[in-house]
Amino acid sequence: MSTEPLATSKYEKPAFPYLAPLVLGILFFCLYGLGNWPGMPGFAEGQQSTLGFLGYRWATDPSATHGWLIIPIATAVVWYKREKLRRTPLSSDKRGLWVVLLALLMHLSEKALDLNGPSPLSIPIFLAGAVWYLAGTAWLRELAFPLAYLTFFLPIPGGLTQPVSFPLRLIATSGSKWIVEHLFNVHMTGAGMDMEFPFLKTGEAVRVKIADPCSGIHSLMAIKALHAITAYISRLDLKWKWVLFWLALPITLAANVIRITLLILVCTYYDPKFGLGTFHDASPYPLFIIVLLLLVSIGRFLERVTGGEKRWKTRQEAEKADWSASPAPTKWNRVGVAPKLMPLGAMMATILMISLVASARTTVKAPSVDVKVIPAELGRWKCPEGDISDAALAESDSYLIRQYIRDDGQKVQLLVVYRRYGRREFAHRPDQCFPAGGYVQLLKDTTTLPWAGREDTAVHMLFDGSKVEYSDGKFGVPVATVSYFFVSGNRTESDFMRQQLIMATERLFPNKNGWTFVRLVTHRATTDEAALAAQKDFMKTFEPEIRKIITTDPETAGKEGA
């Protein structure tokens, strides 16, 4: 074994040593740094590049502002490992090109199908493949953490925000309610995520709604990102590093419950304006610092209890002794440049060819419609009280909420939400609306509703609202019958995820009608069968008018059973 100092040892330089990195760098810039190709379906309004999108989200999304720190931290980790990397043997592994290909396909799937998230996620995958191809397996192993750490700069895709924040909001609401009622004897009312309690000095009611920013998702994402690095550099064994990393989840959730509890107590005993203003805006920052310091302290405690610090020092001494021998590194093994660049060239050609095909397609947009022109009275049904407003649906292109009454007194609430072609997802999963209001789901199966001259499958649910207490002292209805489906022209779809997938494929095969969500609710005092019969009678009466209004494709309009 040679003992020649590493600083003076020589690597065997391959032919064209800078060509492969140059090609990969140009490809990376073109894919992620440039905007979309002109004419791609759905991008007529012009969207940002992937890197531009990330910068925009980091600057505007409170749950993603920590993204600015991720790349500097990952770079610092590489610098921290610089001595070990300098002694890690270099090689070249063609399997890295397949990883690069996977990243390119993920990027293309987002741009072609208007999916939400694959392109940003493909960035660390692309870089991992490039490292594997250019430097080999040993380097990829050493750089695994900083490459994986880059995933923390990814914003939560729009379609996942609600599924992530919804259970966090439930935890924050129910936890703070329990503490305030049982430990401080403050009477709480309100349904679901709405809370109402008295300001004791005046007796006036204070209303608080736990929205997405109060779910704790902002603090959780930032704490997980920063705590990951503290767990990584801790002197713990790998399994304890993972334990320390996942401890951040329950601790952050508990801290958010305590923050909301303190907010309620400030509003109850001191001043609602101060509680909902200054305290609400300033409290996340000390909470963030306290949780992070607590996690670091737990890490130091685990180092001593598990003996991790002692083992870490032993490994450090052994590594230094091994480095003192300074063995000559393995030469850079290559079997020729051309065979390895051919797959890369094929990938580039595939991307360009698919992009040209996509750019040749005509961008088709469905004209926007106004569902508020749906008649307020038709047949035996009429709406005597006018439309119901809902701020949560403000982002839709057009929506309608009305309470219709049949001449025999039977009631059906109609919700219609229209989304123009090109919208990636509806506001949230339809199943979440009633649980957010405090209702308990009793049943979920399927039923049928009239559409386009046939009976189509729809989701059927039962909810119990008897324990939902409102500010006036009244409680919710014992059972609500809910039916819904998604419609587009003459088509219907009852499954939310399948409808989202269909909407994504319509980036390549444009849908001229857009998609509409139709939901019927009957707060019943009779049987479920009677409520479903009323909903079917309502749809039989109004379906032709609703379908005519939301159908914007002349070839589809007026046709039934298509």
XYZ file of C-alpha atoms in Angstrom, residues 159-559:
401
model
C -53.546 18.961 -3.746
C -51.875 17.729 -0.546
C -52.149 20.895 1.536
C -55.658 20.123 2.757
C -55.040 16.407 3.510
C -51.973 17.423 5.566
C -53.353 20.491 7.336
C -56.861 19.126 7.972
C -55.890 16.537 10.647
C -53.455 19.050 12.165
C -56.294 21.565 12.494
C -58.460 18.933 14.170
C -55.676 18.162 16.664
C -55.112 21.851 17.393
C -58.837 22.554 17.836
C -59.781 19.543 19.947
C -56.622 19.746 22.089
C -56.947 23.436 22.925
C -60.690 23.082 23.563
C -60.110 20.235 26.024
C -57.407 22.119 27.941
C -59.391 25.353 28.208
C -62.628 23.621 29.244
C -61.203 21.072 31.700
C -58.269 22.938 33.210
C -59.507 26.540 33.117
C -63.285 25.944 33.247
C -64.002 28.214 30.260
C -67.199 27.270 28.406
C -66.451 26.653 24.730
C -69.038 26.437 21.952
C -68.741 26.249 18.217
C -68.837 23.608 15.525
C -65.790 21.759 14.272
C -62.897 24.157 13.827
C -64.959 27.197 14.865
C -64.606 28.109 18.540
C -66.608 30.625 20.537
C -65.965 31.651 24.139
C -66.664 34.700 26.371
C -64.413 37.667 27.148
C -64.885 37.607 30.921
C -64.538 41.354 31.489
C -67.485 42.281 29.267
C -69.230 38.979 28.549
C -69.025 39.510 24.780
C -68.520 36.445 22.579
C -65.116 35.922 20.943
C -65.035 33.810 17.786
C -61.895 32.010 16.607
C -61.582 29.815 13.517
C -58.615 27.449 13.240
C -57.565 27.983 9.625
C -54.630 26.423 7.725
C -51.997 28.875 9.083
C -53.001 27.903 12.643
C -52.783 24.171 11.920
C -49.082 24.214 12.810
C -48.067 23.131 9.322
C -45.852 26.213 8.849
C -43.886 25.630 12.045
C -43.813 21.883 11.484
C -42.218 22.113 8.041
C -39.587 24.614 9.164
C -38.765 22.746 12.390
C -38.504 19.407 10.595
C -36.159 20.951 8.035
C -33.838 22.562 10.573
C -34.073 19.720 13.056
C -33.036 17.210 10.401
C -29.608 18.820 10.263
C -29.244 18.843 14.053
C -30.154 15.143 14.141
C -27.661 14.421 11.363
C -24.686 16.103 13.054
C -25.594 14.684 16.476
C -23.265 12.067 17.919
C -25.927 9.377 17.976
C -26.161 6.018 16.255
C -28.309 5.982 13.135
C -31.399 4.474 14.776
C -31.333 7.147 17.508
C -30.909 9.860 14.890
C -34.197 8.701 13.373
C -35.857 8.636 16.801
C -34.683 12.194 17.427
C -35.864 13.307 13.984
C -39.399 11.936 14.409
C -39.719 13.369 17.922
C -40.099 16.751 16.242
C -43.597 15.797 15.042
C -45.391 15.225 18.383
C -43.440 17.989 20.117
C -44.323 20.548 17.430
C -47.993 19.521 17.436
C -48.142 19.763 21.236
C -46.468 23.179 21.130
C -49.056 24.399 18.600
C -51.889 23.211 20.853
C -50.304 25.140 23.728
C -49.976 28.252 21.527
C -53.664 28.195 20.574
C -54.602 27.519 24.198
C -52.617 30.572 25.292
C -54.284 32.630 22.567
C -57.731 31.632 23.867
C -56.736 32.439 27.455
C -55.356 35.841 26.438
C -58.623 36.600 24.633
C -60.649 35.342 27.590
C -58.868 37.052 30.490
C -56.946 39.994 28.992
C -57.948 41.487 25.625
C -59.410 39.823 22.479
C -57.926 42.466 20.169
C -54.446 41.924 21.579
C -54.885 38.133 21.492
C -56.126 37.973 17.905
C -53.685 40.654 16.777
C -50.245 41.055 18.328
C -50.182 37.763 20.222
C -51.453 35.745 17.248
C -48.872 37.243 14.890
C -45.861 37.122 17.233
C -46.370 33.820 19.092
C -45.089 31.445 16.351
C -41.523 32.834 16.555
C -40.739 32.137 20.236
C -42.581 28.839 19.842
C -40.263 27.894 16.977
C -37.117 28.753 18.969
C -38.302 26.947 22.116
C -39.183 23.753 20.229
C -35.875 23.736 18.350
C -33.869 24.270 21.566
C -35.883 21.523 23.264
C -35.110 19.081 20.466
C -31.395 19.939 20.587
C -31.421 19.405 24.360
C -33.119 16.021 23.919
C -30.444 15.109 21.389
C -27.649 15.962 23.837
C -29.398 13.952 26.543
C -29.694 10.908 24.232
C -26.002 11.179 23.337
C -25.065 10.714 26.976
C -27.686 8.067 27.826
C -27.044 5.846 24.791
C -23.257 6.248 24.832
C -23.342 7.750 21.361
C -20.865 10.522 22.209
C -18.255 8.025 23.424
C -18.626 5.837 20.317
C -18.446 8.911 18.102
C -15.126 9.943 19.628
C -13.772 6.414 19.159
C -14.729 6.454 15.475
C -13.189 9.891 15.008
C -9.866 8.738 16.471
C -9.853 5.601 14.293
C -10.629 7.659 11.188
C -7.815 10.102 11.907
C -5.395 7.213 12.403
C -6.471 5.738 9.082
C -6.109 9.082 7.320
C -2.603 9.505 8.677
C -1.510 6.613 6.463
C -2.798 8.596 3.433
C -3.321 5.695 1.004
C -3.346 6.578 -2.658
C -6.908 6.838 -3.975
C -8.289 4.533 -6.626
C -7.920 5.830 -10.151
C -10.958 7.133 -11.979
C -12.242 4.040 -13.814
C -13.876 4.707 -17.169
C -14.580 2.438 -20.098
C -14.900 5.159 -22.681
C -16.906 8.362 -22.946
C -19.070 7.706 -26.007
C -21.024 4.656 -24.694
C -21.928 6.543 -21.536
C -23.064 9.699 -23.333
C -25.304 7.816 -25.797
C -28.094 7.201 -23.201
C -27.867 10.849 -22.190
C -28.228 11.945 -25.812
C -31.209 9.616 -26.223
C -32.870 11.158 -23.166
C -32.358 14.685 -24.506
C -33.742 13.688 -27.901
C -36.796 12.104 -26.249
C -37.481 15.215 -24.195
C -37.155 17.511 -27.212
C -39.314 15.291 -29.402
C -42.111 15.032 -26.820
C -41.900 18.780 -26.226
C -42.249 19.470 -29.957
C -45.271 17.172 -30.148
C -46.813 18.922 -27.145
C -46.097 22.375 -28.576
C -47.869 21.442 -31.807
C -51.112 20.869 -29.947
C -53.638 23.659 -29.776
C -54.354 25.004 -26.337
C -58.059 24.579 -25.686
C -59.825 26.410 -22.894
C -63.423 26.008 -21.885
C -65.235 29.331 -21.670
C -66.026 30.329 -18.114
C -69.625 29.872 -17.026
C -71.750 31.438 -14.282
C -73.612 28.760 -12.317
C -75.576 31.432 -10.467
C -77.950 31.560 -13.453
C -79.307 28.156 -12.417
C -83.037 28.834 -11.844
C -84.123 29.669 -8.309
C -87.510 28.041 -8.971
C -88.344 25.065 -11.162
C -91.213 22.565 -10.995
C -92.130 21.854 -7.391
C -88.865 23.324 -6.071
C -88.015 26.923 -5.219
C -85.355 28.853 -3.255
C -87.140 31.465 -1.084
C -84.108 32.865 0.775
C -81.553 33.538 -1.962
C -77.945 32.368 -2.334
C -75.670 31.485 0.590
C -72.169 32.980 0.498
C -69.045 31.004 1.410
C -65.601 32.659 1.498
C -63.916 29.239 1.316
C -65.124 28.870 -2.280
C -63.901 32.285 -3.430
C -61.077 30.707 -5.468
C -63.504 28.794 -7.705
C -64.408 30.234 -11.082
C -68.089 30.115 -10.191
C -70.076 28.588 -7.347
C -73.607 28.417 -6.011
C -75.072 27.420 -2.615
C -78.853 27.441 -2.296
C -81.487 25.935 -0.035
C -84.427 24.656 -2.120
C -87.823 23.713 -0.654
C -90.358 21.435 -2.324
C -94.055 22.276 -2.100
C -94.488 19.521 0.510
C -91.798 21.088 2.776
C -88.907 18.754 1.883
C -85.554 20.631 1.733
C -82.434 20.026 -0.387
C -79.317 22.200 -0.293
C -77.531 22.469 -3.655
C -73.808 23.196 -3.964
C -72.331 23.658 -7.441
C -68.624 24.497 -7.863
C -67.390 25.116 -11.409
C -63.692 24.932 -12.270
C -62.511 26.083 -15.682
C -60.175 23.783 -17.620
C -56.643 23.986 -16.301
C -57.309 24.075 -12.565
C -55.245 21.407 -10.874
C -57.502 20.460 -7.988
C -60.637 21.414 -6.163
C -60.324 23.299 -2.878
C -60.250 20.094 -0.820
C -61.617 16.573 -0.720
C -65.425 16.719 -0.541
C -65.477 14.329 2.437
C -63.729 16.897 4.654
C -66.372 19.635 4.672
C -68.683 18.146 7.281
C -65.992 16.790 9.666
C -64.489 20.296 9.605
C -67.849 21.557 10.869
C -67.883 19.083 13.736
C -70.074 16.407 12.123
C -69.272 12.727 12.653
C -69.336 10.454 9.617
C -71.692 7.498 10.083
C -71.688 5.899 6.646
C -70.098 6.168 3.224
C -71.207 4.130 0.224
C -72.706 4.845 -3.211
C -76.076 5.757 -4.644
C -77.286 6.971 -8.052
C -78.415 10.369 -9.298
C -80.004 11.321 -12.646
C -77.628 12.752 -15.251
C -77.798 12.957 -19.063
C -80.787 10.599 -19.303
C -79.368 7.866 -17.075
C -78.735 7.008 -13.422
C -75.025 7.559 -12.601
C -73.053 6.540 -9.529
C -72.646 9.142 -6.798
C -71.090 9.128 -3.343
C -73.610 8.748 -0.515
C -72.713 9.706 3.081
C -74.457 10.112 6.417
C -73.234 12.575 9.074
C -74.292 13.048 12.691
C -74.386 16.675 13.851
C -76.272 16.193 17.113
C -73.217 17.112 19.226
C -72.382 20.267 17.270
C -73.201 23.167 19.602
C -73.753 26.613 18.105
C -73.404 30.006 19.790
C -77.170 30.360 20.263
C -77.215 27.184 22.375
C -78.808 25.044 19.659
C -77.352 21.793 18.368
C -76.928 20.444 14.860
C -79.303 18.042 13.135
C -79.150 14.379 14.137
C -78.390 13.122 10.626
C -77.514 14.755 7.303
C -77.780 12.850 4.016
C -75.106 13.917 1.508
C -74.734 12.913 -2.156
C -72.177 14.204 -4.640
C -70.348 13.557 -7.886
C -68.206 15.410 -10.428
C -69.627 16.170 -13.854
C -68.179 17.324 -17.164
C -70.646 17.690 -19.996
C -72.398 14.322 -20.121
C -69.708 12.548 -18.078
C -69.800 11.909 -14.359
C -67.223 10.611 -11.877
C -67.829 9.808 -8.215
C -64.252 9.013 -7.112
C -62.221 12.110 -6.185
C -58.774 10.690 -6.992
C -59.938 9.203 -10.284
C -61.461 12.553 -11.249
C -58.155 14.269 -10.451
C -56.304 11.761 -12.648
C -58.758 12.304 -15.513
C -58.314 16.072 -15.184
C -54.534 15.608 -15.361
C -54.695 13.536 -18.565
C -56.807 16.258 -20.146
C -53.615 18.306 -20.516
C -52.902 16.108 -23.545
C -56.497 15.493 -24.549
C -58.223 18.787 -23.745
C -61.697 18.812 -22.257
C -63.766 21.687 -23.587
C -66.364 21.488 -20.814
C -64.321 21.857 -17.644
C -65.360 20.070 -14.450
C -68.140 20.823 -11.965
C -68.710 19.514 -8.453
C -72.375 18.900 -7.600
C -73.408 18.150 -4.012
C -76.853 17.693 -2.460
C -77.473 17.874 1.314
C -80.676 17.050 3.160
C -80.815 17.772 6.892
C -83.558 15.250 7.455
C -86.032 14.441 10.132
C -87.341 11.389 8.257
C -85.529 8.343 6.818
C -82.453 8.177 4.647
C -84.527 6.608 1.883
C -86.922 9.581 1.900
C -83.980 12.020 1.808
C -82.376 10.199 -1.153
C -85.738 10.112 -2.960
C -86.040 13.894 -2.509
C -82.514 14.434 -3.843
C -83.205 12.270 -6.887
C -86.445 14.154 -7.546
C -84.559 17.451 -7.248
C -81.848 16.306 -9.699
C -84.428 14.977 -12.129
C -85.981 18.454 -12.163
C -82.794 20.573 -12.278
C -80.293 18.302 -14.080
C -81.178 19.469 -17.621
C -80.699 23.131 -16.610
C -77.455 22.498 -14.711
C -75.997 20.406 -17.533
C -76.959 22.963 -20.160
C -75.251 25.791 -18.217
C -71.958 23.997 -17.494
C -71.626 22.326 -20.928
C -69.578 24.617 -23.159
C -68.648 22.160 -25.915
C -71.159 22.543 -28.792
C -70.623 18.907 -29.811
C -71.643 17.708 -26.343
C -74.497 20.116 -25.601
C -77.944 18.610 -25.895
C -76.736 15.005 -26.199
